[in-house]
């Protein structure tokens, strides 16, 4: 491994001032609320607090704002307003799509097909259905995390209720071939849902082009507020209600609307999508810079995930490294990244995604996930790389 001071003398890394900075590089976990979204939300947290379902004039503005947000979001993904249902988060959207479809077909169709690299909101919904008698097929993925269309085709049976495969993976950033996967499901007359939580606001998403029947999204992944999401459900598709109660959301998802957050989500989504091209090229530039800087370090590492991936996602595994330790040392230097394993005080559980793509044993523990965002700068990359090198040097 080349020492940090030698890298500096070779002009690869320019930062000589290693004063502690605060760098957020965990945008796949959550994002900061957009300033524009926050100011659009404010009136609905203050004077416009009426319940959209009420009949008096104080309800008019909130009701109109919810309708406008629904229309905006629908247009941004090529849907119709009446196909957008507000939920409390991506997790709820996934639960509703999966359990709602399963319950709709109870006694008729027993099979659900998913992939083994889904988020736990999908995996644990499927596990729940297994407990009550459904049969779940967890499709394998290749070394880059891609679901094979042929393997889906072979898993589809007459009694399949739903296929649910994510659009983009939260750990390794791989984008799935949803267009071809949904086509195969439809050839067998099976509904197709995609978890697009990591994709919306980061890559162009159009429900018609993807050919999906249902799609889940979450605002806090694209600079919207936390605790709000939506489910796109194609017109004519009927699934069981998940939240029972009043008649909100076209009688299909009960609960008084979170007006301010709905407004904030629509504004943030519009803002992010309007700058998606500039953001993508900036993030691609930063990722290339990271790769260039780390390449000359002499460290032994591998990258995880496919080339077709979410912009700004770097999943890197250092040979014989300890991702948890690296994460904590980076934190001490003011850098927020994520790791490839979920640990508790007693055990370190390896990520199901890294296991599924078969990251070699001597690399897998040394995995960190860096997810860059619009506010990251070139000097952040230099600081991150220098910090990684100086930690691993020791
Ligand atoms: N699906 C994916 C792919 C995610 O990355 C996440 C959050 O990390 C979720 C679902 C859950 O979204 P939420 O945090 O809004 O419940």
PDB file of N, CA and C and ligand atoms in Angstrom, residues 28-29 89-92 94 119 121 166 168-170 195 197-198 218 220-221 228, ligand 1:
ATOM      1  N   UNK A  28     -28.487   7.301   0.476  1.00  0.00           N
ATOM      2  CA  UNK A  28     -29.437   6.202   0.274  1.00  0.00           C
ATOM      3  C   UNK A  28     -30.196   5.929   1.572  1.00  0.00           C
ATOM      4  N   UNK A  29     -29.641   6.387   2.703  1.00  0.00           N
ATOM      5  CA  UNK A  29     -30.338   6.204   3.983  1.00  0.00           C
ATOM      6  C   UNK A  29     -31.432   7.254   4.122  1.00  0.00           C
ATOM      7  N   UNK A  89     -45.051   5.958   4.256  1.00  0.00           N
ATOM      8  CA  UNK A  89     -43.634   5.733   3.935  1.00  0.00           C
ATOM      9  C   UNK A  89     -43.508   4.637   2.865  1.00  0.00           C
ATOM     10  N   UNK A  90     -42.279   4.403   2.438  1.00  0.00           N
ATOM     11  CA  UNK A  90     -42.027   3.342   1.458  1.00  0.00           C
ATOM     12  C   UNK A  90     -42.383   1.979   2.022  1.00  0.00           C
ATOM     13  N   UNK A  91     -42.118   1.788   3.297  1.00  0.00           N
ATOM     14  CA  UNK A  91     -42.418   0.512   3.943  1.00  0.00           C
ATOM     15  C   UNK A  91     -43.913   0.219   3.857  1.00  0.00           C
ATOM     16  N   UNK A  92     -44.731   1.225   4.145  1.00  0.00           N
ATOM     17  CA  UNK A  92     -46.184   1.005   4.068  1.00  0.00           C
ATOM     18  C   UNK A  92     -46.604   0.693   2.631  1.00  0.00           C
ATOM     19  N   UNK A  94     -44.934  -0.729   0.274  1.00  0.00           N
ATOM     20  CA  UNK A  94     -44.563  -2.120  -0.043  1.00  0.00           C
ATOM     21  C   UNK A  94     -45.490  -3.116   0.650  1.00  0.00           C
ATOM     22  N   UNK A 119     -35.396  -5.041  -0.137  1.00  0.00           N
ATOM     23  CA  UNK A 119     -35.371  -4.374   1.167  1.00  0.00           C
ATOM     24  C   UNK A 119     -36.222  -5.200   2.145  1.00  0.00           C
ATOM     25  N   UNK A 121     -38.552  -4.345   3.972  1.00  0.00           N
ATOM     26  CA  UNK A 121     -39.989  -4.017   3.900  1.00  0.00           C
ATOM     27  C   UNK A 121     -40.699  -5.002   2.978  1.00  0.00           C
ATOM     28  N   UNK A 166     -37.503  -5.113  -6.934  1.00  0.00           N
ATOM     29  CA  UNK A 166     -37.143  -3.706  -6.765  1.00  0.00           C
ATOM     30  C   UNK A 166     -36.567  -3.098  -8.041  1.00  0.00           C
ATOM     31  N   UNK A 168     -34.331  -0.457  -7.975  1.00  0.00           N
ATOM     32  CA  UNK A 168     -32.906  -0.238  -7.700  1.00  0.00           C
ATOM     33  C   UNK A 168     -32.591  -0.685  -6.289  1.00  0.00           C
ATOM     34  N   UNK A 169     -31.443  -1.326  -6.146  1.00  0.00           N
ATOM     35  CA  UNK A 169     -31.077  -1.870  -4.830  1.00  0.00           C
ATOM     36  C   UNK A 169     -30.482  -0.792  -3.928  1.00  0.00           C
ATOM     37  N   UNK A 170     -30.888  -0.802  -2.666  1.00  0.00           N
ATOM     38  CA  UNK A 170     -30.438   0.221  -1.714  1.00  0.00           C
ATOM     39  C   UNK A 170     -28.998   0.042  -1.268  1.00  0.00           C
ATOM     40  N   UNK A 195     -40.510  -1.915  -6.038  1.00  0.00           N
ATOM     41  CA  UNK A 195     -40.107  -1.000  -4.971  1.00  0.00           C
ATOM     42  C   UNK A 195     -39.127  -0.011  -5.610  1.00  0.00           C
ATOM     43  N   UNK A 197     -38.205   2.915  -4.268  1.00  0.00           N
ATOM     44  CA  UNK A 197     -37.824   3.878  -3.228  1.00  0.00           C
ATOM     45  C   UNK A 197     -36.449   4.504  -3.511  1.00  0.00           C
ATOM     46  N   UNK A 198     -35.508   3.708  -4.010  1.00  0.00           N
ATOM     47  CA  UNK A 198     -34.161   4.246  -4.254  1.00  0.00           C
ATOM     48  C   UNK A 198     -34.048   4.888  -5.640  1.00  0.00           C
ATOM     49  N   UNK A 218     -40.827   6.780  -1.589  1.00  0.00           N
ATOM     50  CA  UNK A 218     -40.704   7.394  -0.269  1.00  0.00           C
ATOM     51  C   UNK A 218     -40.028   8.750  -0.400  1.00  0.00           C
ATOM     52  N   UNK A 220     -38.458  10.841   1.668  1.00  0.00           N
ATOM     53  CA  UNK A 220     -37.199  11.249   2.316  1.00  0.00           C
ATOM     54  C   UNK A 220     -35.956  10.782   1.555  1.00  0.00           C
ATOM     55  N   UNK A 221     -36.150   9.985   0.505  1.00  0.00           N
ATOM     56  CA  UNK A 221     -34.997   9.569  -0.307  1.00  0.00           C
ATOM     57  C   UNK A 221     -34.724  10.579  -1.426  1.00  0.00           C
ATOM     58  N   UNK A 228     -43.619  10.096   4.768  1.00  0.00           N
ATOM     59  CA  UNK A 228     -44.610  10.220   3.697  1.00  0.00           C
ATOM     60  C   UNK A 228     -44.099   9.474   2.461  1.00  0.00           C
TER      61      UNK A 228
HETATM   62  N1  LIG B   1     -37.313   0.123   0.015  1.00  0.00           N
HETATM   63  C1  LIG B   1     -36.042   0.484  -0.185  1.00  0.00           C
HETATM   64  C2  LIG B   1     -35.321  -0.028  -1.389  1.00  0.00           C
HETATM   65  C3  LIG B   1     -35.397   1.332   0.719  1.00  0.00           C
HETATM   66  O1  LIG B   1     -34.123   1.683   0.521  1.00  0.00           O
HETATM   67  C4  LIG B   1     -36.115   1.782   1.851  1.00  0.00           C
HETATM   68  C5  LIG B   1     -35.451   2.630   2.862  1.00  0.00           C
HETATM   69  O2  LIG B   1     -34.266   2.561   3.081  1.00  0.00           O
HETATM   70  C6  LIG B   1     -37.451   1.384   2.000  1.00  0.00           C
HETATM   71  C7  LIG B   1     -38.025   0.557   1.069  1.00  0.00           C
HETATM   72  C8  LIG B   1     -38.267   1.854   3.163  1.00  0.00           C
HETATM   73  O3  LIG B   1     -38.648   3.203   2.991  1.00  0.00           O
HETATM   74  P1  LIG B   1     -39.152   4.069   4.244  1.00  0.00           P
HETATM   75  O4  LIG B   1     -37.931   4.458   4.993  1.00  0.00           O
HETATM   76  O5  LIG B   1     -39.837   5.247   3.640  1.00  0.00           O
HETATM   77  O6  LIG B   1     -40.076   3.227   5.004  1.00  0.00           O
END
